[in-house]
Amino acid sequence: MNFDANGLKIRSLCTTCLISKHPLTGRTGPEHMIESTAIRYFREVTVRGSIKRAAESLRIAPSAISRQVQGLEDELSVKLFERGARGMNLTNAGHLLYRYAQESLTKLDRVRAQVEEFDSLQRGHVKLATVEGLLASFVSDFVVDLSRDYPGISIAVTTVGSRGVAEMVGRHEVDLGLVFGRAPRRDLIELARMRQSLCLMVAPQHSMAGKDHCSIKDLAGLRVILPDPSFGIRQEIDRACAKANIELDIYSETNSIAFLRTMAAKTGLGTFLPRNAAMPELVAGTLVAIPMRDKRLEATQVTLVQLAARNTTPSSLRVAELLVDRMKQQTD
């Protein structure tokens, strides 16, 4: 590692491996195996304010600390401390090195936590963003099974539209994302796809409830409630209607899939969802799913995405593998 700042050159200060014993237990401490002795002693002097107090804290001879600090100053060709009657205070160069030392320690802690996850692949925290339509069945069932099989892996689930999912993945705010349709950004990679054909959803008493299937032409003038235009479902419906040159009678729009299902079940309004998105109502018999005979709407899919440049933790890698397997097993 090399960088210059205010004349201070820092070169490979954390590359010396050291196995040291804990002063009380006598056991080797993992926090001392990667970081160099010089940097560790330098940090202790900075925190304690003097070589004497640092030596007492580390339970080693003051001369050993003094040699390491002097070695750093010789290597960097700068003074790191102003030595006075009240102790040792960092110079400007010393402040820069201390900031580097603290940042390096933070990174080492992060790496250590990730390495520990490899020990059993049973621990970790994963953030998932998903379109709402998958919550009713697919995602909820997956999280239930994950909590049973991997109780040490926690998962945070955020629900937004497909565009929002892609943005959260792209900004490193989540580890994985489930979008409706294909990955909308070039910096995202597709890990798996799952077919999610769109169906017309209506209440059992609706005039179209008895149909085995319907075409786009059959929908002309149909009174519906639709997801707002930020949803991939809405975008597909709008394209299909425009291609067939028909118009729907749009009563209302919403950004809530749950509200869509409730309104379709309790009124004469129709809506469009994959079967998985309305599974509770389909099982309860409050909604009926009518397959759409349209190549575009039959081919709609959900895609698991990840940022291409992301450093994947073992726990997020494991969750991704489980999601890929679950998506492969899923039937439309």
Tab-separated table of C-alpha atoms in Angstrom:
chain	number	residue	atom	x	y	z
A	1	MET	CA	0.000	0.000	0.000
A	2	ASN	CA	1.442	3.383	-0.978
A	3	PHE	CA	0.070	6.884	-0.664
A	4	ASP	CA	1.408	10.381	-0.094
A	5	ALA	CA	-0.164	13.077	2.029
A	6	ASN	CA	1.636	16.161	3.339
A	7	GLY	CA	4.948	14.481	2.685
A	8	LEU	CA	4.053	11.377	4.658
A	9	LYS	CA	4.658	8.125	2.813
A	10	ILE	CA	3.043	5.022	4.230
A	11	ARG	CA	4.303	1.751	2.834
A	12	SER	CA	3.134	-1.712	3.781
A	13	LEU	CA	2.670	-0.927	7.458
A	14	CYS	CA	0.161	-3.695	8.063
A	15	THR	CA	1.756	-6.501	6.109
A	16	THR	CA	4.047	-7.913	8.781
A	17	CYS	CA	2.418	-10.952	10.333
A	18	LEU	CA	2.815	-11.258	14.072
A	19	ILE	CA	1.613	-13.907	16.453
A	20	SER	CA	1.744	-12.433	19.931
A	21	LYS	CA	0.483	-13.655	23.244
A	22	HIS	CA	-2.233	-11.976	25.254
A	23	PRO	CA	-0.549	-10.501	28.345
A	24	LEU	CA	-3.078	-12.116	30.695
A	25	THR	CA	-4.073	-15.407	29.075
A	26	GLY	CA	-0.871	-16.224	27.252
A	27	ARG	CA	-2.903	-17.270	24.217
A	28	THR	CA	-2.351	-15.946	20.748
A	29	GLY	CA	-4.727	-13.153	19.881
A	30	PRO	CA	-6.135	-12.975	16.336
A	31	GLU	CA	-6.202	-9.186	16.562
A	32	HIS	CA	-2.373	-9.277	16.706
A	33	MET	CA	-1.671	-11.702	13.874
A	34	ILE	CA	-2.189	-9.461	10.862
A	35	GLU	CA	-1.473	-5.940	12.075
A	36	SER	CA	2.195	-4.964	12.413
A	37	THR	CA	3.772	-4.574	15.839
A	38	ALA	CA	4.848	-1.014	15.047
A	39	ILE	CA	1.345	0.158	14.179
A	40	ARG	CA	-0.141	-1.543	17.238
A	41	TYR	CA	2.397	0.051	19.564
A	42	PHE	CA	1.978	3.427	17.859
A	43	ARG	CA	-1.780	3.275	18.409
A	44	GLU	CA	-1.329	2.383	22.077
A	45	VAL	CA	1.059	5.296	22.678
A	46	THR	CA	-1.420	7.634	20.994
A	47	VAL	CA	-4.294	6.424	23.159
A	48	ARG	CA	-2.321	6.318	26.440
A	49	GLY	CA	-0.410	9.539	25.887
A	50	SER	CA	3.020	8.190	26.814
A	51	ILE	CA	5.360	5.286	26.165
A	52	LYS	CA	5.369	4.405	29.869
A	53	ARG	CA	1.574	4.064	30.106
A	54	ALA	CA	1.480	2.184	26.794
A	55	ALA	CA	4.088	-0.229	28.107
A	56	GLU	CA	2.066	-0.799	31.274
A	57	SER	CA	-1.048	-1.458	29.214
A	58	LEU	CA	0.705	-3.918	26.908
A	59	ARG	CA	2.859	-5.365	29.705
A	60	ILE	CA	6.087	-5.053	27.780
A	61	ALA	CA	9.262	-3.051	28.242
A	62	PRO	CA	9.069	0.666	27.371
A	63	SER	CA	12.260	0.270	25.327
A	64	ALA	CA	10.467	-2.178	22.973
A	65	ILE	CA	7.751	0.382	22.275
A	66	SER	CA	10.258	3.189	21.899
A	67	ARG	CA	12.216	1.201	19.286
A	68	GLN	CA	9.066	0.489	17.236
A	69	VAL	CA	7.925	4.117	17.305
A	70	GLN	CA	11.413	5.317	16.387
A	71	GLY	CA	11.473	2.788	13.567
A	72	LEU	CA	8.245	4.201	12.164
A	73	GLU	CA	9.602	7.735	12.308
A	74	ASP	CA	12.820	6.651	10.589
A	75	GLU	CA	10.957	4.797	7.851
A	76	LEU	CA	8.556	7.676	7.195
A	77	SER	CA	11.207	10.381	7.668
A	78	VAL	CA	8.875	12.450	9.864
A	79	LYS	CA	8.216	13.068	13.531
A	80	LEU	CA	5.029	11.380	14.716
A	81	PHE	CA	4.978	12.772	18.243
A	82	GLU	CA	5.866	15.985	20.009
A	83	ARG	CA	7.479	14.832	23.243
A	84	GLY	CA	6.808	17.039	26.267
A	85	ALA	CA	6.606	17.034	30.030
A	86	ARG	CA	2.905	16.171	29.916
A	87	GLY	CA	3.306	13.285	27.537
A	88	MET	CA	3.386	12.659	23.803
A	89	ASN	CA	1.102	14.482	21.374
A	90	LEU	CA	0.627	13.662	17.721
A	91	THR	CA	2.093	15.886	15.054
A	92	ASN	CA	0.109	16.528	11.864
A	93	ALA	CA	1.877	13.574	10.286
A	94	GLY	CA	1.074	11.516	13.369
A	95	HIS	CA	-2.616	12.350	13.091
A	96	LEU	CA	-2.581	11.152	9.490
A	97	LEU	CA	-0.927	7.871	10.462
A	98	TYR	CA	-3.316	7.386	13.375
A	99	ARG	CA	-6.320	7.847	11.085
A	100	TYR	CA	-4.831	5.279	8.741
A	101	ALA	CA	-4.241	2.899	11.661
A	102	GLN	CA	-7.839	3.236	12.864
A	103	GLU	CA	-9.261	2.709	9.375
A	104	SER	CA	-7.057	-0.350	8.930
A	105	LEU	CA	-8.259	-1.764	12.248
A	106	THR	CA	-11.876	-1.287	11.177
A	107	LYS	CA	-11.201	-3.088	7.908
A	108	LEU	CA	-9.448	-5.913	9.739
A	109	ASP	CA	-12.453	-6.304	12.044
A	110	ARG	CA	-14.736	-6.476	9.026
A	111	VAL	CA	-12.547	-9.072	7.320
A	112	ARG	CA	-12.318	-11.080	10.541
A	113	ALA	CA	-16.120	-11.137	10.844
A	114	GLN	CA	-16.452	-12.320	7.246
A	115	VAL	CA	-13.769	-14.968	7.706
A	116	GLU	CA	-15.528	-16.240	10.822
A	117	GLU	CA	-18.690	-16.700	8.766
A	118	PHE	CA	-16.814	-19.186	6.583
A	119	ASP	CA	-16.347	-21.362	9.643
A	120	SER	CA	-19.891	-22.656	9.510
A	121	LEU	CA	-21.864	-20.488	7.053
A	122	GLN	CA	-24.413	-20.290	9.858
A	123	ARG	CA	-24.007	-16.635	10.835
A	124	GLY	CA	-24.460	-13.281	9.197
A	125	HIS	CA	-26.919	-10.595	8.153
A	126	VAL	CA	-28.300	-10.187	4.642
A	127	LYS	CA	-30.317	-7.321	3.167
A	128	LEU	CA	-32.859	-8.103	0.445
A	129	ALA	CA	-34.987	-5.679	-1.574
A	130	THR	CA	-37.974	-7.105	-3.416
A	131	VAL	CA	-41.068	-6.171	-5.336
A	132	GLU	CA	-44.154	-6.476	-3.153
A	133	GLY	CA	-45.831	-9.124	-5.255
A	134	LEU	CA	-43.374	-11.746	-4.010
A	135	LEU	CA	-44.082	-11.162	-0.312
A	136	ALA	CA	-47.406	-12.985	-0.134
A	137	SER	CA	-45.941	-16.388	-0.857
A	138	PHE	CA	-42.456	-16.744	-2.320
A	139	VAL	CA	-40.371	-14.459	-0.083
A	140	SER	CA	-42.317	-15.151	3.101
A	141	ASP	CA	-42.012	-18.918	2.614
A	142	PHE	CA	-38.297	-18.536	1.868
A	143	VAL	CA	-37.630	-16.473	5.010
A	144	VAL	CA	-39.550	-18.962	7.166
A	145	ASP	CA	-37.436	-21.836	5.821
A	146	LEU	CA	-34.219	-19.809	6.175
A	147	SER	CA	-34.952	-19.030	9.832
A	148	ARG	CA	-35.494	-22.729	10.482
A	149	ASP	CA	-32.462	-24.066	8.599
A	150	TYR	CA	-30.036	-21.193	9.285
A	151	PRO	CA	-31.127	-19.544	12.547
A	152	GLY	CA	-27.865	-17.593	12.754
A	153	ILE	CA	-28.472	-15.776	9.451
A	154	SER	CA	-30.795	-12.817	9.826
A	155	ILE	CA	-32.417	-11.181	6.812
A	156	ALA	CA	-33.834	-7.681	6.380
A	157	VAL	CA	-36.496	-7.379	3.675
A	158	THR	CA	-37.407	-4.056	2.062
A	159	THR	CA	-40.312	-3.700	-0.353
A	160	VAL	CA	-40.176	-1.192	-3.220
A	161	GLY	CA	-40.965	-1.159	-6.939
A	162	SER	CA	-38.614	-2.726	-9.476
A	163	ARG	CA	-36.828	0.558	-10.139
A	164	GLY	CA	-36.366	1.096	-6.422
A	165	VAL	CA	-34.974	-2.415	-6.003
A	166	ALA	CA	-32.410	-1.820	-8.749
A	167	GLU	CA	-31.389	1.522	-7.245
A	168	MET	CA	-30.939	0.046	-3.755
A	169	VAL	CA	-28.769	-2.768	-5.110
A	170	GLY	CA	-26.771	-0.289	-7.205
A	171	ARG	CA	-26.150	1.966	-4.174
A	172	HIS	CA	-24.884	-0.945	-2.025
A	173	GLU	CA	-27.868	-0.487	0.308
A	174	VAL	CA	-28.851	-4.151	-0.034
A	175	ASP	CA	-27.014	-7.341	-0.925
A	176	LEU	CA	-29.620	-8.845	-3.249
A	177	GLY	CA	-32.690	-7.714	-5.152
A	178	LEU	CA	-35.745	-9.310	-6.740
A	179	VAL	CA	-37.072	-7.261	-9.656
A	180	PHE	CA	-40.011	-7.819	-11.968
A	181	GLY	CA	-38.647	-8.342	-15.466
A	182	ARG	CA	-34.996	-8.230	-16.510
A	183	ALA	CA	-32.195	-6.408	-14.677
A	184	PRO	CA	-32.754	-2.724	-15.537
A	185	ARG	CA	-29.122	-1.624	-15.027
A	186	ARG	CA	-25.854	-2.690	-16.640
A	187	ASP	CA	-24.015	-2.784	-13.314
A	188	LEU	CA	-26.331	-5.541	-12.058
A	189	ILE	CA	-25.819	-9.221	-12.764
A	190	GLU	CA	-28.698	-11.688	-13.034
A	191	LEU	CA	-28.279	-14.682	-10.731
A	192	ALA	CA	-31.563	-16.426	-11.580
A	193	ARG	CA	-34.919	-15.892	-13.266
A	194	MET	CA	-38.321	-17.233	-12.290
A	195	ARG	CA	-41.307	-17.186	-14.610
A	196	GLN	CA	-44.239	-15.189	-13.264
A	197	SER	CA	-46.984	-15.093	-15.882
A	198	LEU	CA	-49.559	-12.368	-15.364
A	199	CYS	CA	-53.181	-13.317	-14.775
A	200	LEU	CA	-56.374	-11.321	-14.646
A	201	MET	CA	-57.539	-11.365	-11.012
A	202	VAL	CA	-61.243	-10.946	-10.290
A	203	ALA	CA	-63.729	-11.837	-7.555
A	204	PRO	CA	-65.629	-15.155	-7.998
A	205	GLN	CA	-68.855	-13.286	-8.847
A	206	HIS	CA	-67.218	-11.250	-11.623
A	207	SER	CA	-68.615	-11.790	-15.130
A	208	MET	CA	-65.210	-13.028	-16.353
A	209	ALA	CA	-64.545	-15.377	-13.425
A	210	GLY	CA	-65.706	-18.467	-15.324
A	211	LYS	CA	-63.266	-18.045	-18.231
A	212	ASP	CA	-60.454	-20.564	-18.701
A	213	HIS	CA	-58.302	-17.831	-20.218
A	214	CYS	CA	-58.623	-14.441	-21.867
A	215	SER	CA	-56.805	-12.418	-24.500
A	216	ILE	CA	-55.831	-8.766	-24.439
A	217	LYS	CA	-58.707	-8.018	-26.820
A	218	ASP	CA	-61.117	-9.420	-24.229
A	219	LEU	CA	-60.048	-6.699	-21.813
A	220	ALA	CA	-61.230	-3.700	-23.845
A	221	GLY	CA	-63.183	-1.382	-21.559
A	222	LEU	CA	-62.630	-3.580	-18.484
A	223	ARG	CA	-62.901	-1.602	-15.227
A	224	VAL	CA	-59.664	-2.178	-13.323
A	225	ILE	CA	-57.421	-1.072	-10.504
A	226	LEU	CA	-53.738	-1.101	-11.481
A	227	PRO	CA	-50.306	-0.710	-9.916
A	228	ASP	CA	-48.865	2.731	-10.533
A	229	PRO	CA	-46.465	3.205	-13.478
A	230	SER	CA	-43.360	2.559	-11.342
A	231	PHE	CA	-44.300	-1.144	-11.189
A	232	GLY	CA	-42.989	-3.559	-13.797
A	233	ILE	CA	-46.441	-5.207	-13.895
A	234	ARG	CA	-48.049	-1.928	-14.946
A	235	GLN	CA	-45.415	-1.325	-17.592
A	236	GLU	CA	-46.054	-4.745	-19.148
A	237	ILE	CA	-49.830	-4.253	-19.115
A	238	ASP	CA	-49.518	-0.804	-20.717
A	239	ARG	CA	-47.280	-2.183	-23.480
A	240	ALA	CA	-49.601	-5.102	-24.198
A	241	CYS	CA	-52.670	-2.843	-24.363
A	242	ALA	CA	-50.908	-0.335	-26.602
A	243	LYS	CA	-49.819	-3.097	-28.961
A	244	ALA	CA	-53.377	-4.480	-29.131
A	245	ASN	CA	-54.786	-0.937	-29.462
A	246	ILE	CA	-57.246	-1.337	-26.591
A	247	GLU	CA	-57.951	0.795	-23.531
A	248	LEU	CA	-58.795	-0.261	-20.004
A	249	ASP	CA	-61.226	1.640	-17.798
A	250	ILE	CA	-58.800	2.542	-15.000
A	251	TYR	CA	-60.741	3.274	-11.823
A	252	SER	CA	-57.739	3.659	-9.537
A	253	GLU	CA	-53.973	3.278	-9.218
A	254	THR	CA	-51.937	2.311	-6.167
A	255	ASN	CA	-48.414	1.479	-5.060
A	256	SER	CA	-49.677	-1.356	-2.850
A	257	ILE	CA	-50.136	-4.903	-4.131
A	258	ALA	CA	-52.059	-5.747	-0.950
A	259	PHE	CA	-54.552	-2.973	-1.736
A	260	LEU	CA	-54.907	-4.269	-5.302
A	261	ARG	CA	-55.833	-7.724	-4.012
A	262	THR	CA	-58.276	-6.381	-1.447
A	263	MET	CA	-60.066	-4.128	-3.915
A	264	ALA	CA	-60.297	-6.832	-6.577
A	265	ALA	CA	-61.689	-9.301	-4.020
A	266	LYS	CA	-64.281	-6.886	-2.581
A	267	THR	CA	-65.452	-5.058	-5.725
A	268	GLY	CA	-66.163	-5.649	-9.370
A	269	LEU	CA	-62.735	-4.341	-10.340
A	270	GLY	CA	-60.179	-6.501	-12.072
A	271	THR	CA	-56.416	-6.332	-11.676
A	272	PHE	CA	-53.314	-8.107	-12.984
A	273	LEU	CA	-50.899	-10.115	-10.876
A	274	PRO	CA	-48.807	-13.298	-10.982
A	275	ARG	CA	-50.402	-16.189	-9.105
A	276	ASN	CA	-47.795	-16.025	-6.329
A	277	ALA	CA	-48.706	-12.428	-5.586
A	278	ALA	CA	-52.306	-13.347	-4.741
A	279	MET	CA	-51.853	-16.824	-3.305
A	280	PRO	CA	-53.629	-16.142	0.038
A	281	GLU	CA	-56.773	-14.924	-1.750
A	282	LEU	CA	-56.631	-17.703	-4.353
A	283	VAL	CA	-56.402	-20.326	-1.608
A	284	ALA	CA	-59.218	-18.667	0.325
A	285	GLY	CA	-61.361	-18.475	-2.808
A	286	THR	CA	-61.860	-14.694	-2.664
A	287	LEU	CA	-60.054	-14.209	-5.981
A	288	VAL	CA	-59.965	-16.131	-9.233
A	289	ALA	CA	-56.919	-16.151	-11.524
A	290	ILE	CA	-57.625	-16.146	-15.262
A	291	PRO	CA	-54.532	-16.905	-17.391
A	292	MET	CA	-53.720	-14.338	-20.075
A	293	ARG	CA	-53.197	-15.668	-23.608
A	294	ASP	CA	-50.550	-13.171	-24.640
A	295	LYS	CA	-46.928	-14.086	-25.381
A	296	ARG	CA	-45.531	-11.065	-23.578
A	297	LEU	CA	-47.668	-11.426	-20.464
A	298	GLU	CA	-47.127	-15.187	-20.296
A	299	ALA	CA	-43.347	-14.697	-20.440
A	300	THR	CA	-43.030	-12.155	-17.627
A	301	GLN	CA	-40.514	-13.084	-14.973
A	302	VAL	CA	-38.851	-12.141	-11.707
A	303	THR	CA	-35.064	-11.801	-11.629
A	304	LEU	CA	-32.632	-12.116	-8.719
A	305	VAL	CA	-29.943	-9.455	-9.111
A	306	GLN	CA	-26.723	-8.443	-7.433
A	307	LEU	CA	-24.251	-5.632	-7.969
A	308	ALA	CA	-21.511	-6.907	-10.257
A	309	ALA	CA	-18.665	-5.301	-8.321
A	310	ARG	CA	-19.908	-6.181	-4.833
A	311	ASN	CA	-17.701	-8.107	-2.389
A	312	THR	CA	-20.062	-10.871	-1.338
A	313	THR	CA	-20.079	-12.030	2.284
A	314	PRO	CA	-20.417	-15.762	2.959
A	315	SER	CA	-23.905	-15.311	4.400
A	316	SER	CA	-25.196	-13.317	1.413
A	317	LEU	CA	-23.582	-15.854	-0.925
A	318	ARG	CA	-25.391	-18.645	0.887
A	319	VAL	CA	-28.731	-16.828	0.789
A	320	ALA	CA	-28.230	-16.149	-2.926
A	321	GLU	CA	-27.561	-19.850	-3.554
A	322	LEU	CA	-30.699	-20.815	-1.623
A	323	LEU	CA	-32.789	-18.281	-3.536
A	324	VAL	CA	-31.442	-19.536	-6.862
A	325	ASP	CA	-32.365	-23.111	-5.916
A	326	ARG	CA	-35.833	-22.035	-4.768
A	327	MET	CA	-36.438	-20.091	-7.974
A	328	LYS	CA	-35.431	-23.089	-10.084
A	329	GLN	CA	-37.906	-25.290	-8.220
A	330	GLN	CA	-40.759	-22.799	-8.485
A	331	THR	CA	-43.561	-23.589	-10.915
A	332	ASP	CA	-45.525	-20.775	-12.511
